[in-house]
N, CA and C atoms as an extended XYZ file, in Angstrom:
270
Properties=species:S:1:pos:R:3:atomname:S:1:resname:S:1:resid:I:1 pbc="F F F"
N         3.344        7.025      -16.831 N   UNK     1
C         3.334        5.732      -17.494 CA  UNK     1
C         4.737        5.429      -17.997 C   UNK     1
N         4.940        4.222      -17.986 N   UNK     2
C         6.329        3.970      -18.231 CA  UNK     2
C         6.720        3.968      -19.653 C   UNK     2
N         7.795        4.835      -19.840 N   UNK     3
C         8.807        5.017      -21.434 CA  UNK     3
C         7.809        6.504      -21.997 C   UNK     3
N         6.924        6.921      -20.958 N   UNK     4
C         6.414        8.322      -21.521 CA  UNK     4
C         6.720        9.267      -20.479 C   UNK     4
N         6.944       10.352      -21.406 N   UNK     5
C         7.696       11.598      -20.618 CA  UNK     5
C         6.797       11.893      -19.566 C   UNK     5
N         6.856       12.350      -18.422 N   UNK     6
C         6.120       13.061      -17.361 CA  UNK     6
C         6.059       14.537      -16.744 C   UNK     6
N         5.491       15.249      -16.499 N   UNK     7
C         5.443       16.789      -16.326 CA  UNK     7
C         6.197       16.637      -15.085 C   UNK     7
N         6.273       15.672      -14.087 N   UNK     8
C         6.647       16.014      -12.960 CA  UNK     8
C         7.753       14.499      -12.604 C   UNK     8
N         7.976       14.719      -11.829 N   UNK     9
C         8.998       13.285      -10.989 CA  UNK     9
C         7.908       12.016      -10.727 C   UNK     9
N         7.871       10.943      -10.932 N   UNK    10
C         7.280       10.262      -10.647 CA  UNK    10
C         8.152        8.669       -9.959 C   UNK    10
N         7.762        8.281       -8.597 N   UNK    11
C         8.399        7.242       -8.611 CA  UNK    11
C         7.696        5.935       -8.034 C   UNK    11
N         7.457        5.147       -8.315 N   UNK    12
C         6.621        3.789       -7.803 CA  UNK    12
C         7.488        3.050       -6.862 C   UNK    12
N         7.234        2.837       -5.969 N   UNK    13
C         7.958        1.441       -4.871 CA  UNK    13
C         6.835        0.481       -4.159 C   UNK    13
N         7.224       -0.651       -4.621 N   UNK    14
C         7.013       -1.701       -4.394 CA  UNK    14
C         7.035       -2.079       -2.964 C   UNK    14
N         6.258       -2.475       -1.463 N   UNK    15
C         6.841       -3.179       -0.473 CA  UNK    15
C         6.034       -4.004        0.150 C   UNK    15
N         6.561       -4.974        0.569 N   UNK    16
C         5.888       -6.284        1.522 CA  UNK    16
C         6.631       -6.513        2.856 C   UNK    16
N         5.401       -7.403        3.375 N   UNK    17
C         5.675       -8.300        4.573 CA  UNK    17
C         5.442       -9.400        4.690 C   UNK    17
N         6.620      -10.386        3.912 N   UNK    18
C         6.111      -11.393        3.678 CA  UNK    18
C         4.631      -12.297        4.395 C   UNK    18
N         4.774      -12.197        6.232 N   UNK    19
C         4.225      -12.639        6.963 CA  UNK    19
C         2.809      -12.309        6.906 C   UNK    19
N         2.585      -10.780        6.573 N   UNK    20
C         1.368      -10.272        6.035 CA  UNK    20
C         1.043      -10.758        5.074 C   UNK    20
N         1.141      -10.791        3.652 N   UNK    21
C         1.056      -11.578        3.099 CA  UNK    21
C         0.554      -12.627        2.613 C   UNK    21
N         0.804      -13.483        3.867 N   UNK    22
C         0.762      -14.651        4.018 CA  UNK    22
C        -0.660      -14.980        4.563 C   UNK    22
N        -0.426      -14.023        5.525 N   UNK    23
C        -1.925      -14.386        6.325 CA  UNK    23
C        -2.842      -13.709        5.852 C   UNK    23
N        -2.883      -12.573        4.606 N   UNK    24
C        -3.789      -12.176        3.920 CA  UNK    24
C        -4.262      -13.203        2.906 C   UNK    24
N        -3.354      -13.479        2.095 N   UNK    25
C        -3.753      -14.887        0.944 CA  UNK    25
C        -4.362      -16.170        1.355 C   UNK    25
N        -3.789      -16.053        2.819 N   UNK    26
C        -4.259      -17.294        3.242 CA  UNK    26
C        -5.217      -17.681        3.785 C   UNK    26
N        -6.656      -16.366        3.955 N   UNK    27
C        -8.108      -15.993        3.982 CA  UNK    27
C        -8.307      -15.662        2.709 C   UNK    27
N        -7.651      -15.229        2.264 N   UNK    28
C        -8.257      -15.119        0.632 CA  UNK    28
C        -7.373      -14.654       -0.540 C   UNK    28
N        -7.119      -15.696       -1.276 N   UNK    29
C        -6.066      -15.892       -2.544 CA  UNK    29
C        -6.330      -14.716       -3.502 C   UNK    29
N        -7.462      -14.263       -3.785 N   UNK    30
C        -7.548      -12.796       -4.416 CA  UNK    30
C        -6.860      -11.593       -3.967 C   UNK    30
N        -6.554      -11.317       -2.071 N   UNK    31
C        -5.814      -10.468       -2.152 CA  UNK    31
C        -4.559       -9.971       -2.304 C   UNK    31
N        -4.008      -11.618       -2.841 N   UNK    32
C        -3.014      -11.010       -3.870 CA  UNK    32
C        -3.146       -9.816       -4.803 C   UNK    32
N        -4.156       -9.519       -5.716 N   UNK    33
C        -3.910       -8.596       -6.303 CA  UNK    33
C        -3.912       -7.263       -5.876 C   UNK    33
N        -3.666       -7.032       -4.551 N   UNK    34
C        -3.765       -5.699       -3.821 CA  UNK    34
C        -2.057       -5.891       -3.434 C   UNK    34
N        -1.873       -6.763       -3.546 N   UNK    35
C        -0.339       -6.700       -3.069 CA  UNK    35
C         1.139       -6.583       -4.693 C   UNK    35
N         2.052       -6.085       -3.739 N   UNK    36
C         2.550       -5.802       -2.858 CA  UNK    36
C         2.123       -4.462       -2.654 C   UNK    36
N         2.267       -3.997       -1.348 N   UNK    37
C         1.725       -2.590       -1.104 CA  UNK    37
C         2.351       -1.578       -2.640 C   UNK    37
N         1.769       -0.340       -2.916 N   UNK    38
C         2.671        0.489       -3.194 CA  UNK    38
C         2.310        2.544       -2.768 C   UNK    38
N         3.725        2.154       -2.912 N   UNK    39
C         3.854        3.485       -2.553 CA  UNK    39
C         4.527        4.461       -3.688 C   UNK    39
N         3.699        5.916       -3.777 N   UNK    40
C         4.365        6.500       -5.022 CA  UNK    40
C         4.903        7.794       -4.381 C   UNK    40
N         6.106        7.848       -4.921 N   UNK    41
C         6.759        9.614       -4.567 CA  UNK    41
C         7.177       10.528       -5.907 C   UNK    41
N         6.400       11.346       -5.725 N   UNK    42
C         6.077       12.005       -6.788 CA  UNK    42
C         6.667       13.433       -6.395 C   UNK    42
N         6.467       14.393       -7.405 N   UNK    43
C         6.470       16.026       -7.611 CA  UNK    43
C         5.328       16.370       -7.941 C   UNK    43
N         4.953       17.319       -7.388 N   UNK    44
C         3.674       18.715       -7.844 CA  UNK    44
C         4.157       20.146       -7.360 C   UNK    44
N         4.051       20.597       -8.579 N   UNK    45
C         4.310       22.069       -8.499 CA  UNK    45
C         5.544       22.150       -7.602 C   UNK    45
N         6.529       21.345       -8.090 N   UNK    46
C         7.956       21.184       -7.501 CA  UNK    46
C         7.785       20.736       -6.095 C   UNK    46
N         7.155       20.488       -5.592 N   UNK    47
C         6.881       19.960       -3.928 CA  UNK    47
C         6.912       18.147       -4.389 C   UNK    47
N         7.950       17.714       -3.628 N   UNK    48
C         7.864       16.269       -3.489 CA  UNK    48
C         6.715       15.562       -2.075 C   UNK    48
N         6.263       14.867       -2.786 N   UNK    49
C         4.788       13.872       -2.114 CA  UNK    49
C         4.970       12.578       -1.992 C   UNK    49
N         4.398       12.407       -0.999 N   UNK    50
C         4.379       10.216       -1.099 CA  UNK    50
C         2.677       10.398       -0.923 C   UNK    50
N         2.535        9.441       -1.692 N   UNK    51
C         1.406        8.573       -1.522 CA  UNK    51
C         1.477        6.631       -1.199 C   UNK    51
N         0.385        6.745       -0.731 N   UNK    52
C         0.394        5.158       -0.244 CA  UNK    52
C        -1.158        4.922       -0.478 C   UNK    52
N        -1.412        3.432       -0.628 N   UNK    53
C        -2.252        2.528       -0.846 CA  UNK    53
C        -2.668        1.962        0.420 C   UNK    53
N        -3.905        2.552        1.307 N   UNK    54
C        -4.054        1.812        2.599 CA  UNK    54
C        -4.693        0.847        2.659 C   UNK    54
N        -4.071       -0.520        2.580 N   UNK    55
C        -5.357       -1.995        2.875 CA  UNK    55
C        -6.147       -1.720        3.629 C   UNK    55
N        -5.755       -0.656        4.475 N   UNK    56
C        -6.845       -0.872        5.895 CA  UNK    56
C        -8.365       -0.387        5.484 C   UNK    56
N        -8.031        0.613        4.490 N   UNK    57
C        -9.503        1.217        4.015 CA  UNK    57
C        -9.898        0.710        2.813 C   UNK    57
N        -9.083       -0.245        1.992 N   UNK    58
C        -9.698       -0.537        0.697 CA  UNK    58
C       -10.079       -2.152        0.989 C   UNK    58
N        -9.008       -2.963        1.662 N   UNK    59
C        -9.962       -4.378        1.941 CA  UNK    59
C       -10.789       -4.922        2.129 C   UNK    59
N       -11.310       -3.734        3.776 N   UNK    60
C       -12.362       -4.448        3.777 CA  UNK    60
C       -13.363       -4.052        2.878 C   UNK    60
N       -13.365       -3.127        2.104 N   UNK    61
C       -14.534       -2.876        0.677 CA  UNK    61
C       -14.504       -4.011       -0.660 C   UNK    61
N       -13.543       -4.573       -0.864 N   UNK    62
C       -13.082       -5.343       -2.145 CA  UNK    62
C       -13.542       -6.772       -1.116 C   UNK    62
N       -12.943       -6.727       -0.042 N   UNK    63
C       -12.784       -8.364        0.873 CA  UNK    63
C       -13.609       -8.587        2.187 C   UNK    63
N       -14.481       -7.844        2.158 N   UNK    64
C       -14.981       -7.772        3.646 CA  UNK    64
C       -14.986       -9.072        4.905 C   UNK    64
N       -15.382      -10.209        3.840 N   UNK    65
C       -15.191      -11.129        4.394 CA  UNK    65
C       -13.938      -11.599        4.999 C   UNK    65
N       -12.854      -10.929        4.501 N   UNK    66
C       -11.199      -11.220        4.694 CA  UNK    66
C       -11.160      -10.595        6.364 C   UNK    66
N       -11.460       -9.416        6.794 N   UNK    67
C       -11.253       -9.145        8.197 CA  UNK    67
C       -12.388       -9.961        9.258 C   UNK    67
N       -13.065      -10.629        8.935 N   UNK    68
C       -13.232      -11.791        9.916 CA  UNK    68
C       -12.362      -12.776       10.400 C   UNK    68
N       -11.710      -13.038        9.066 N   UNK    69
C       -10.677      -13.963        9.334 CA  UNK    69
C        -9.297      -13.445        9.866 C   UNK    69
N        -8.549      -12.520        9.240 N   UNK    70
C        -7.545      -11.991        9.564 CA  UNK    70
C        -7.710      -10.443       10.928 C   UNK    70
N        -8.825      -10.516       10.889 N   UNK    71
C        -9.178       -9.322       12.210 CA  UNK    71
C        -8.604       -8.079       11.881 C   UNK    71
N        -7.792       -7.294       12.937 N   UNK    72
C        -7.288       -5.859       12.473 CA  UNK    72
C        -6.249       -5.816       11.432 C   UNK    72
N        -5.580       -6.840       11.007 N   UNK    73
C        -4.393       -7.630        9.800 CA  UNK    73
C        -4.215       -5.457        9.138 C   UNK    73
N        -5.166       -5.710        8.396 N   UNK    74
C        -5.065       -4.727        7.441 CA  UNK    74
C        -4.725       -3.000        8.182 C   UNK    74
N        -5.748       -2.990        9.575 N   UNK    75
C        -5.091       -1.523        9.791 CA  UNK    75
C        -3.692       -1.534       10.741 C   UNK    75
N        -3.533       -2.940       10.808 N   UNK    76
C        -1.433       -2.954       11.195 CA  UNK    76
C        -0.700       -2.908       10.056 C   UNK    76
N        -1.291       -3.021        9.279 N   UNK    77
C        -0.292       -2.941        8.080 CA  UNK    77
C        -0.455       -1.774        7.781 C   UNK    77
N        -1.709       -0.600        7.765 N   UNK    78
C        -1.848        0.840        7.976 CA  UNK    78
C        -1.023        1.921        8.244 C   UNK    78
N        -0.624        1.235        9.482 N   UNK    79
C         0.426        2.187       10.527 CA  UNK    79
C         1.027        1.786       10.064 C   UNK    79
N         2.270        0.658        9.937 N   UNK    80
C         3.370        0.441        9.391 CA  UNK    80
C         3.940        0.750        8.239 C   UNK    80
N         2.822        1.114        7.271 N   UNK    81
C         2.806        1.723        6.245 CA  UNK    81
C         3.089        3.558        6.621 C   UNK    81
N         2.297        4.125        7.413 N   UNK    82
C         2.544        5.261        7.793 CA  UNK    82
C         3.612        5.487        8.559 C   UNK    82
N         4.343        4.902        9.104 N   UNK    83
C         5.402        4.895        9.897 CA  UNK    83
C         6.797        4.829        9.352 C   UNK    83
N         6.641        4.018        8.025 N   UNK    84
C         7.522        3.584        6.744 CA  UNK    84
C         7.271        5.507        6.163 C   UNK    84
N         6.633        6.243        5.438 N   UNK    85
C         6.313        7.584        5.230 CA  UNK    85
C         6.551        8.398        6.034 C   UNK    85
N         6.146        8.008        7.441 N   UNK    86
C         6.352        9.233        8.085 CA  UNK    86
C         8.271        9.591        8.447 C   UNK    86
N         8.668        8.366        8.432 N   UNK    87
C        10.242        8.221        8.817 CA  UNK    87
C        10.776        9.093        7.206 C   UNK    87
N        10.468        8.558        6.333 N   UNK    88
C        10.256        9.054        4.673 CA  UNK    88
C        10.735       11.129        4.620 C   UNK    88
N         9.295       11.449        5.492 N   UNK    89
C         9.307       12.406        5.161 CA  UNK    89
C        10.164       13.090        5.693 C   UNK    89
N        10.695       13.075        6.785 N   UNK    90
C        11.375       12.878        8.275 CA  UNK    90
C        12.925       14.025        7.020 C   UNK    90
Protein backbone atom coordinates (compact mmCIF):
# COMPACT_ATOMS: atom_id res chain seq x y z
CA UNK A 1 0.00 0.00 0.00
CA UNK A 2 1.26 3.22 -0.79
CA UNK A 3 3.52 5.47 1.92
CA UNK A 4 3.56 1.95 3.99
CA UNK A 5 6.63 0.04 4.39
CA UNK A 6 6.58 -3.40 2.56
CA UNK A 7 8.37 -6.78 3.47
CA UNK A 8 9.23 -7.21 -0.06
CA UNK A 9 9.70 -5.02 -3.50
CA UNK A 10 6.57 -4.13 -4.77
CA UNK A 11 5.89 -2.46 -8.13
CA UNK A 12 2.51 -1.54 -9.99
CA UNK A 13 2.50 -0.63 -13.87
CA UNK A 14 -0.07 0.71 -15.49
CA UNK A 15 -0.67 -0.30 -19.52
CA UNK A 16 -3.05 0.28 -22.43
CA UNK A 17 -4.09 0.03 -25.93
CA UNK A 18 -5.68 2.78 -26.63
CA UNK A 19 -7.57 0.97 -29.63
CA UNK A 20 -8.54 -1.78 -27.16
CA UNK A 21 -9.88 0.34 -25.12
CA UNK A 22 -11.84 1.79 -27.23
CA UNK A 23 -13.58 -1.02 -28.54
CA UNK A 24 -14.01 -2.38 -25.06
CA UNK A 25 -15.91 0.89 -23.69
CA UNK A 26 -17.50 1.11 -26.65
CA UNK A 27 -19.72 -2.29 -25.89
CA UNK A 28 -19.68 -1.34 -22.55
CA UNK A 29 -18.73 1.95 -20.61
CA UNK A 30 -18.27 -0.05 -17.29
CA UNK A 31 -15.27 -1.73 -18.59
CA UNK A 32 -13.54 1.04 -17.94
CA UNK A 33 -13.08 0.10 -14.56
CA UNK A 34 -10.98 -2.96 -15.45
CA UNK A 35 -8.76 -0.73 -17.29
CA UNK A 36 -5.90 0.20 -17.69
CA UNK A 37 -4.46 -3.27 -17.60
CA UNK A 38 -2.11 -3.78 -14.62
CA UNK A 39 0.68 -5.43 -14.09
CA UNK A 40 2.62 -5.97 -10.71
CA UNK A 41 6.42 -6.93 -10.23
CA UNK A 42 7.06 -7.84 -7.09
CA UNK A 43 9.67 -9.91 -4.66
CA UNK A 44 9.01 -13.17 -2.66
CA UNK A 45 11.44 -14.75 -0.73
CA UNK A 46 13.93 -12.58 -2.77
CA UNK A 47 12.73 -14.10 -6.19
CA UNK A 48 11.37 -11.28 -8.43
CA UNK A 49 7.64 -12.08 -10.03
CA UNK A 50 5.25 -10.35 -12.46
CA UNK A 51 1.86 -10.72 -12.19
CA UNK A 52 -0.84 -9.62 -14.60
CA UNK A 53 -4.57 -9.06 -14.69
CA UNK A 54 -6.07 -11.26 -17.61
CA UNK A 55 -9.33 -9.58 -19.27
CA UNK A 56 -9.53 -12.63 -21.07
CA UNK A 57 -10.61 -14.62 -17.93
CA UNK A 58 -12.17 -11.95 -15.79
CA UNK A 59 -14.52 -10.13 -18.53
CA UNK A 60 -16.28 -12.32 -19.64
CA UNK A 61 -17.41 -13.09 -15.77
CA UNK A 62 -18.02 -9.26 -14.74
CA UNK A 63 -19.25 -8.53 -18.77
CA UNK A 64 -20.36 -11.50 -20.44
CA UNK A 65 -22.44 -9.74 -22.55
CA UNK A 66 -19.27 -7.57 -23.71
CA UNK A 67 -17.71 -10.69 -25.81
CA UNK A 68 -20.67 -10.86 -28.06
CA UNK A 69 -19.99 -7.69 -29.07
CA UNK A 70 -16.29 -7.36 -29.07
CA UNK A 71 -15.73 -11.34 -29.82
CA UNK A 72 -12.14 -12.73 -28.91
CA UNK A 73 -11.17 -8.62 -28.01
CA UNK A 74 -10.23 -9.80 -24.51
CA UNK A 75 -8.10 -13.09 -25.12
CA UNK A 76 -5.88 -10.75 -27.77
CA UNK A 77 -5.30 -8.61 -25.30
CA UNK A 78 -4.31 -11.97 -23.19
CA UNK A 79 -1.42 -12.83 -25.29
CA UNK A 80 -0.23 -9.45 -25.72
CA UNK A 81 -0.26 -9.10 -22.29
CA UNK A 82 1.80 -12.37 -22.00
CA UNK A 83 4.09 -11.53 -24.61
CA UNK A 84 4.67 -7.93 -22.91
CA UNK A 85 5.91 -10.56 -19.55
CA UNK A 86 7.23 -13.03 -21.30
CA UNK A 87 9.81 -10.51 -23.23
CA UNK A 88 9.87 -9.06 -19.26
CA UNK A 89 11.15 -12.07 -17.98
CA UNK A 90 13.42 -12.73 -20.92
Amino acid sequence: AKGFPQSEHVKSLDICAPAHANALMGAERLTGLCMPCSILIFTDKGKTKIAAMRPGAVMPQIFPHVTERVGDLPQKIDAEIKAILDAAAR
